[in-house]
Coordinates of C-alpha atoms and ligand atoms in Angstrom, one line a residue:
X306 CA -37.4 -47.3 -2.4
X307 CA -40.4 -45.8 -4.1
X308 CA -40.6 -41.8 -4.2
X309 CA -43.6 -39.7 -5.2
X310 CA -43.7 -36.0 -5.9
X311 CA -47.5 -34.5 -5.1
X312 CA -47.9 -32.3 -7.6
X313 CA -50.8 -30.4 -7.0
X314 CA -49.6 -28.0 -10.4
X315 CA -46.6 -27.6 -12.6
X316 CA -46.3 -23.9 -10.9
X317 CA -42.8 -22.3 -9.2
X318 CA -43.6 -23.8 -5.4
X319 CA -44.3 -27.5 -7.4
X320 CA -41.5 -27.2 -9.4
X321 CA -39.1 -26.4 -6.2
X322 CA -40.7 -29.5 -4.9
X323 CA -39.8 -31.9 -7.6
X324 CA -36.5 -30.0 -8.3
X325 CA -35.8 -31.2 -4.8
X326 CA -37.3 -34.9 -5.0
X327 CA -35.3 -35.4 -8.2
X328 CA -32.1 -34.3 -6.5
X329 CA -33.5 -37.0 -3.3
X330 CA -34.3 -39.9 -5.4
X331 CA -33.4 -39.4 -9.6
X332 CA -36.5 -42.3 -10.1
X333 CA -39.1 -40.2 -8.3
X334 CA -42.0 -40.3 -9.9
X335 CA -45.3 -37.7 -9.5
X336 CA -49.0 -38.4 -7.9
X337 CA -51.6 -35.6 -9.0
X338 CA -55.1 -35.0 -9.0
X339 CA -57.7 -34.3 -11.8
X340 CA -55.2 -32.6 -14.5
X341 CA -51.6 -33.7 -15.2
X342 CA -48.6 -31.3 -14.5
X343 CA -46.3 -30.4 -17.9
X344 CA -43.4 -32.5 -16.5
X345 CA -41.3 -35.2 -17.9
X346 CA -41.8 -37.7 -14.9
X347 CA -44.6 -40.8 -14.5
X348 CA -47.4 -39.2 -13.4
X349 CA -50.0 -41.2 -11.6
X350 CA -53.2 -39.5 -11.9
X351 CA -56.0 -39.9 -9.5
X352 CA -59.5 -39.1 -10.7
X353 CA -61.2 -37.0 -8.2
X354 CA -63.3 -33.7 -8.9
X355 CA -61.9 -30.9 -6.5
X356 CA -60.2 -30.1 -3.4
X357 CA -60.4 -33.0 -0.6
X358 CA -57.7 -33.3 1.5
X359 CA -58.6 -36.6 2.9
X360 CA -59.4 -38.3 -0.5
X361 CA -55.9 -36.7 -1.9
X362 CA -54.2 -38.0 0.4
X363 CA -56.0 -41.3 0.0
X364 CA -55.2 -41.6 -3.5
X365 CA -50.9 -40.6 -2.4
X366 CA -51.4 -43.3 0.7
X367 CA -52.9 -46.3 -2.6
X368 CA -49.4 -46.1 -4.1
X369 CA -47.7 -47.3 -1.2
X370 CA -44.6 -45.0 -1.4
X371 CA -41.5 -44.8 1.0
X372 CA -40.9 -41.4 0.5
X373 CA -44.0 -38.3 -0.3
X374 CA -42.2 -35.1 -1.4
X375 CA -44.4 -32.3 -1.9
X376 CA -44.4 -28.2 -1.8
X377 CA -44.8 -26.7 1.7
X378 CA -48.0 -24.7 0.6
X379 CA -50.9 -25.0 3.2
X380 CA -52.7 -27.8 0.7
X381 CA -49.0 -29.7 0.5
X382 CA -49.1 -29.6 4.4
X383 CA -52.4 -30.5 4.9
X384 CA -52.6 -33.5 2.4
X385 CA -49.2 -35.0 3.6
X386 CA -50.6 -34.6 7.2
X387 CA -53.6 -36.8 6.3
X388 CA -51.2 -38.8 4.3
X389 CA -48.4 -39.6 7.0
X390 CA -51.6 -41.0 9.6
X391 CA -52.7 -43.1 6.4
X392 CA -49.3 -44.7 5.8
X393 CA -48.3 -45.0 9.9
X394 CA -45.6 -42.5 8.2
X395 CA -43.4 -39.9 10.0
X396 CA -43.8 -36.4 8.4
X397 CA -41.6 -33.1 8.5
X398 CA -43.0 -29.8 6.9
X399 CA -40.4 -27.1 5.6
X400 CA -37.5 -29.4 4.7
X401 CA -35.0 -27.4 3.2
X402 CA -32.1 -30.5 2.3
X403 CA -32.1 -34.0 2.8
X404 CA -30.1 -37.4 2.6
X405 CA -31.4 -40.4 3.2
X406 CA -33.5 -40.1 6.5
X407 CA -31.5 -37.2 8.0
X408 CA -33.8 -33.8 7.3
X409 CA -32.8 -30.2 7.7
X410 CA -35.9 -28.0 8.3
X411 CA -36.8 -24.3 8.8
X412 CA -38.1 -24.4 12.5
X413 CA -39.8 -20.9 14.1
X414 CA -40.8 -19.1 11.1
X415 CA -37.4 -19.9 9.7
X416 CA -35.0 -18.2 12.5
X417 CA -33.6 -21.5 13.4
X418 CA -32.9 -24.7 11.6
X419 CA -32.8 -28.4 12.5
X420 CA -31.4 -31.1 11.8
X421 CA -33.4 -34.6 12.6
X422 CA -33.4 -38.0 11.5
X423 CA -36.6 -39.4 10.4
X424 CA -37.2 -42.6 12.3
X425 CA -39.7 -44.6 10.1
X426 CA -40.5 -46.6 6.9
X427 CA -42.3 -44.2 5.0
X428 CA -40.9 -40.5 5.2
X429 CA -43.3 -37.6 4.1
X430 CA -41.8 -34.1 4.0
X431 CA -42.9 -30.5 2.7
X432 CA -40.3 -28.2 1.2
X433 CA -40.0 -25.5 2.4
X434 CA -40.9 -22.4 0.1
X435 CA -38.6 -20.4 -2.3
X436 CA -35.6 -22.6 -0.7
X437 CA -35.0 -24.7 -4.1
X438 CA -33.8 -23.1 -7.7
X439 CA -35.7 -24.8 -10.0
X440 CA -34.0 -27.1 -12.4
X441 CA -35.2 -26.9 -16.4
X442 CA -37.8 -29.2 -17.3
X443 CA -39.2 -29.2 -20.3
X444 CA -41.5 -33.0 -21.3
X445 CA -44.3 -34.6 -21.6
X446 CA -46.0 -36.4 -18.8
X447 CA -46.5 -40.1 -18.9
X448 CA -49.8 -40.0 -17.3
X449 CA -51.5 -42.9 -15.5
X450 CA -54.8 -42.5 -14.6
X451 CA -56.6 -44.5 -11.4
X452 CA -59.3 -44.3 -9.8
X453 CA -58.5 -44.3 -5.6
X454 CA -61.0 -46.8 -3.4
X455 CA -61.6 -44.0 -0.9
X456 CA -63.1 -44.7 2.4
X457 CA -66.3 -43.5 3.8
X458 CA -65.6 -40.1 5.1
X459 CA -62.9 -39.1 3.3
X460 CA -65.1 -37.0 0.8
X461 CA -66.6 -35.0 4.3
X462 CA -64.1 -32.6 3.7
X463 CA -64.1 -30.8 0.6
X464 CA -64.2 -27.9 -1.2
X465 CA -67.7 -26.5 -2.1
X466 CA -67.5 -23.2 -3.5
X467 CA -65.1 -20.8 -4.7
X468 CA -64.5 -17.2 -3.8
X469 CA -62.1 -14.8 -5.9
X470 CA -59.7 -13.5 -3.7
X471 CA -59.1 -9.7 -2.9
X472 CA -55.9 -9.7 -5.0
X473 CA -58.2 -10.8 -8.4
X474 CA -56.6 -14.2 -8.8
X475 CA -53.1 -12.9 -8.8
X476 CA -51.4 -15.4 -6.4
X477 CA -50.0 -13.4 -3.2
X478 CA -46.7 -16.0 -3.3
X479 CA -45.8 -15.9 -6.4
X480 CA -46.4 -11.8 -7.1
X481 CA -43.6 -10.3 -8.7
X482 CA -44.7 -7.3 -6.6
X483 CA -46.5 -7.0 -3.3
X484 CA -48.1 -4.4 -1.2
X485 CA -48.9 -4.8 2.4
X486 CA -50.5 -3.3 4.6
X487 CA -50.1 -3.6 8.6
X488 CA -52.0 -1.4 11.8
X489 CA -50.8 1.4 10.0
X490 CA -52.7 1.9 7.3
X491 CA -55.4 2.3 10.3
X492 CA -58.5 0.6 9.0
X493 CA -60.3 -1.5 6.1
X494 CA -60.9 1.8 4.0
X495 CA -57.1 2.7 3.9
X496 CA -56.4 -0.5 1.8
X497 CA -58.1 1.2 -0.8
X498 CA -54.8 3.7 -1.5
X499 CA -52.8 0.6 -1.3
X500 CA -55.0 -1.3 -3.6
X501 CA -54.5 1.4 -6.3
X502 CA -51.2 1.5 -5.9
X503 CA -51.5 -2.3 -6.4
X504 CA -53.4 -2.2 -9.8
X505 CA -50.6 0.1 -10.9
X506 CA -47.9 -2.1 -10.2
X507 CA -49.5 -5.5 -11.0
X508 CA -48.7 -6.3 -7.6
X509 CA -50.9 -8.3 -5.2
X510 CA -51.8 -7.6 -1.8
X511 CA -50.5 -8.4 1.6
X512 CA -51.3 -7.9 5.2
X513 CA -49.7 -8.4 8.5
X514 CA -51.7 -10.3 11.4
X515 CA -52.6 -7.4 13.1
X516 CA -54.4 -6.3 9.8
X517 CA -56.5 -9.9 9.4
X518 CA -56.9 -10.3 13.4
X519 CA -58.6 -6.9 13.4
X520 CA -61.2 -8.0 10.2
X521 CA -59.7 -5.8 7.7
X522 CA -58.6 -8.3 5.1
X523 CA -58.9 -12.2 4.8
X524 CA -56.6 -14.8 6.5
X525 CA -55.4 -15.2 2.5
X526 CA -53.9 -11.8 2.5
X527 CA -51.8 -12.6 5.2
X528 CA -48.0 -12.7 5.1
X529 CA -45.7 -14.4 8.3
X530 CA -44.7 -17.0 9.7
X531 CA -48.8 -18.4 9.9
X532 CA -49.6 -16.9 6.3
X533 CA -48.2 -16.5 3.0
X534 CA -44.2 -16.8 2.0
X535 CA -43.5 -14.6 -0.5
X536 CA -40.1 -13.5 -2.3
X537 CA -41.4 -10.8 -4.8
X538 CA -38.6 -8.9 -6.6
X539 CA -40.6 -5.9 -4.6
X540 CA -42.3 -5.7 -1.3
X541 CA -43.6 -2.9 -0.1
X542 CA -44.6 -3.2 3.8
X543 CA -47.1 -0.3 4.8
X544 CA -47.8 1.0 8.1
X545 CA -46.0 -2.8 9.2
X546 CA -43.5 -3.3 12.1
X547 CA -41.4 -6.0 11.2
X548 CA -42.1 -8.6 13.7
X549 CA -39.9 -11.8 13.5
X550 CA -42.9 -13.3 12.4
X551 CA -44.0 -11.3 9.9
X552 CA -40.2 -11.1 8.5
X553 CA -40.3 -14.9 8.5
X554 CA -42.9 -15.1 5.7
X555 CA -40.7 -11.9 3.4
X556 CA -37.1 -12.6 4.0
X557 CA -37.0 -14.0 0.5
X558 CA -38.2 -10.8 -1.2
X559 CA -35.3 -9.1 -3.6
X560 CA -36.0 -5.7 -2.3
X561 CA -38.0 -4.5 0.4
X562 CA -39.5 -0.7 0.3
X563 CA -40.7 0.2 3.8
X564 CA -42.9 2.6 4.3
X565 CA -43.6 3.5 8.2
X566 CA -44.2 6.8 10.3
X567 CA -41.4 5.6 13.3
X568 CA -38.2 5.5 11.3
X569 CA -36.6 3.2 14.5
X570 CA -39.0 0.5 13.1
X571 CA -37.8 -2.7 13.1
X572 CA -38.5 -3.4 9.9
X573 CA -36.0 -0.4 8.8
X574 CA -33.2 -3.0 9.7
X575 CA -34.4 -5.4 6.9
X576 CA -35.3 -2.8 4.4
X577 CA -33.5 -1.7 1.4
X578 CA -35.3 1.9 1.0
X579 CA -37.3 3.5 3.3
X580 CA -40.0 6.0 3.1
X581 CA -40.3 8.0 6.8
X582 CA -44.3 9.5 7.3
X583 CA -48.1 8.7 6.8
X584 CA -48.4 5.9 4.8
X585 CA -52.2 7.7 4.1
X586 CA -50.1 10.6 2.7
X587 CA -47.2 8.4 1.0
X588 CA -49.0 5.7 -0.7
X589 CA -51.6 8.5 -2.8
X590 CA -48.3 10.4 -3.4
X591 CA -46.5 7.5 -5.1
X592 CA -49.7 6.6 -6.7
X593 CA -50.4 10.0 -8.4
X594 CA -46.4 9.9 -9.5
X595 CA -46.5 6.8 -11.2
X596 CA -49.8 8.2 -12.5
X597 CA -47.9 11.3 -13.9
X598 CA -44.7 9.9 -15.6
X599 CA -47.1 7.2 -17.3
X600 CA -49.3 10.1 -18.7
X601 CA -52.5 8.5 -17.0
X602 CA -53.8 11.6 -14.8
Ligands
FAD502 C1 -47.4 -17.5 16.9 C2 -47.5 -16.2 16.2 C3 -47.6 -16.2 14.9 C4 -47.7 -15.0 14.2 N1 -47.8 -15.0 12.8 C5 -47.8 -13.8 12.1 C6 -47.8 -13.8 10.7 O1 -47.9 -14.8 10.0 N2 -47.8 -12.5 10.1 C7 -47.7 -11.4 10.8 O2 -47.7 -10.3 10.2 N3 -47.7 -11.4 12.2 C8 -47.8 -12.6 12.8 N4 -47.8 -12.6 14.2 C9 -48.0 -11.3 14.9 C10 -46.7 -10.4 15.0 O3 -46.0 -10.8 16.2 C11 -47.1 -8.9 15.1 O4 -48.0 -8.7 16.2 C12 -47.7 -8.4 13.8 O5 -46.9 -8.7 12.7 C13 -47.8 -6.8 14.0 O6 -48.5 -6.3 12.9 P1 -48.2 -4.8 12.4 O7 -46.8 -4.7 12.0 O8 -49.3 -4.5 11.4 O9 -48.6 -4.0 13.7 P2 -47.7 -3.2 14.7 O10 -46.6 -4.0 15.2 O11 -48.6 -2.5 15.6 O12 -47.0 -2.1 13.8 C14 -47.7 -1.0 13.2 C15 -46.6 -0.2 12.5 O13 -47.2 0.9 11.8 C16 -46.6 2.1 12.0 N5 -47.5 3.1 11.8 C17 -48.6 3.5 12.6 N6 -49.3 4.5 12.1 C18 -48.7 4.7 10.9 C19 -49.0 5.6 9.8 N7 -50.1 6.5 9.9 N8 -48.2 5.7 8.8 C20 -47.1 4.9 8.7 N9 -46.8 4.0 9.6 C21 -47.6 3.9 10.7 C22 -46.0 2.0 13.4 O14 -44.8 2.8 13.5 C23 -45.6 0.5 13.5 O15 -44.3 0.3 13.0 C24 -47.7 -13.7 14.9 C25 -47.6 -13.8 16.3 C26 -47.5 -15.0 16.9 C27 -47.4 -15.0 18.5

């Protein structure tokens, strides 16, 4: 048996996902591209310049593994999806445990799990996020550079440019605090209390879908079942519902502040504190608060 970890970066989602392959296979070893993780493991590292999916995967599918661990990030989804058609694999995305060939994995935004067998000789799974503790590990790679014979077309797909996101690089899963905003903050001007509230915090910001199907904010703001999973220490859902799938991507933050007009909410049964009225009215008050007691207005 032969397991590799993608590592795409030695960051908390990676390090879940090699926490978990070490605890599948002690020997796995790690496949990354362009820089080498901080981990003591074997790294194999492929030499090509950006984000391809098709060409990462290409260089994963050249080892020949049995087993592809990697985190269940959309890139760690993506590659292993390309992967898994490369190595006539069978692939499950958010695994949260597994023995062997028998999988547990979050199904429905989480809400229900499953247990299946995976019925093949080469086994590719995504972990699911924030379902690992990490395990300590402090070492040096033992890098391996090589270069992968790639196939015409699988450079096609690639990334081109980048674009700073709206939360200034501060990434929205790992955020110690987030702010969201759903239809209640009313439009894309009323993320500007949020956002100030943000920069106070050092938080990042978050949106439901209703916020990113209506054009306010980016897909990459988004936080649910078909966006982001975060567990913050704080969330702090504005003007937001709590749908089952919006919960499904924040049921791993520590404490969750809501802040809503309708105090029958669903998203009051999740919350640990709860602010009742106009998050237009509630969010500047906080704001000039925090701005008080830290002597800055
Ligand atoms: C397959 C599928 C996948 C999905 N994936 C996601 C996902 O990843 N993430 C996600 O978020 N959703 C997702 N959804 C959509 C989800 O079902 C909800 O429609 C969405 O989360 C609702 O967004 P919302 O809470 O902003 O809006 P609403 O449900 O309309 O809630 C708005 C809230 O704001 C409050 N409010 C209104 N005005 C004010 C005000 N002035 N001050 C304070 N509060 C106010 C209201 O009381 C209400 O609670 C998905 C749906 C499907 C079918």
């Amino acid at each position: 048996m032969s397991t590799l970890v993608f590592l795409e970066a030695a960051d908390d989602l990676g390090l879940q996902a090699l926490t978990f392959a070490r605890r599948y296979d002690p020997e796995a070893e790690v496949v990354a591209i362009g820089n080498a993780p901080g981990v003591s493991a074997r790294v194999h590292l492929a030499e090509i310049e950006g984000y391809a999916p098709q060409a990462w995967a290409r260089a994963i599918a050249s080892r020949s593994p049995t087993t592809v661990i990697a985190a269940g990030t959309e890139r760690g989804n993506e590659v292993l999806a390309h992967a898994a058609v490369m190595l006539d694999g069978v692939f499950a995305a958010n695994v949260i445990a597994a023995d062997g060939d028998t999988v547990t994995r979050q199904r429905w935004g989480g809400s229900l799990l499953e247990e299946a067998r995976l019925h093949g000789d080469v086994k590719l799974m995504t972990v699911a996020p924030h379902t690992v503790a990490i395990e300590a590990d402090a070492g040096e790679p033992e890098v391996q550079p090589f270069r992968p014979e790639l196939e015409a077309g699988d450079l096609i797909a690639r990334v081109g440019e980048r674009v700073e996101t709206s939360s200034g690089g501060l990434s929205l899963a790992e955020a110690p605090v987030v702010v969201s905003g759903g239809r209640g903050v009313g439009s894309a001007e009323g993320f500007a209390a949020l956002e100030e509230l943000a920069g106070l915090l050092g938080a990042a910001i978050g949106c439901s879908r209703a916020v990113t199907m209506a054009g306010w904010r980016p897909h990459t703001d988004q936080v649910g079942q078909t966006g982001t999973k975060i567990s913050p220490d704080l969330y702090i859902p504005c003007g937001i519902s709590g749908a089952t799938q919006h919960m499904a991507g924040c049921k791993g933050a520590k404490n969750l502040l809501a802040i809503n007009n309708d105090a029958e909410a669903p998203i009051m049964a999740t919350a640990d504190y709860a602010v009742i009225g106009d998050v237009l009215e509630i969010v500047p008050a906080i704001t000039a608060e925090l701005r008080r007691v830290r002597g800055l207005s």
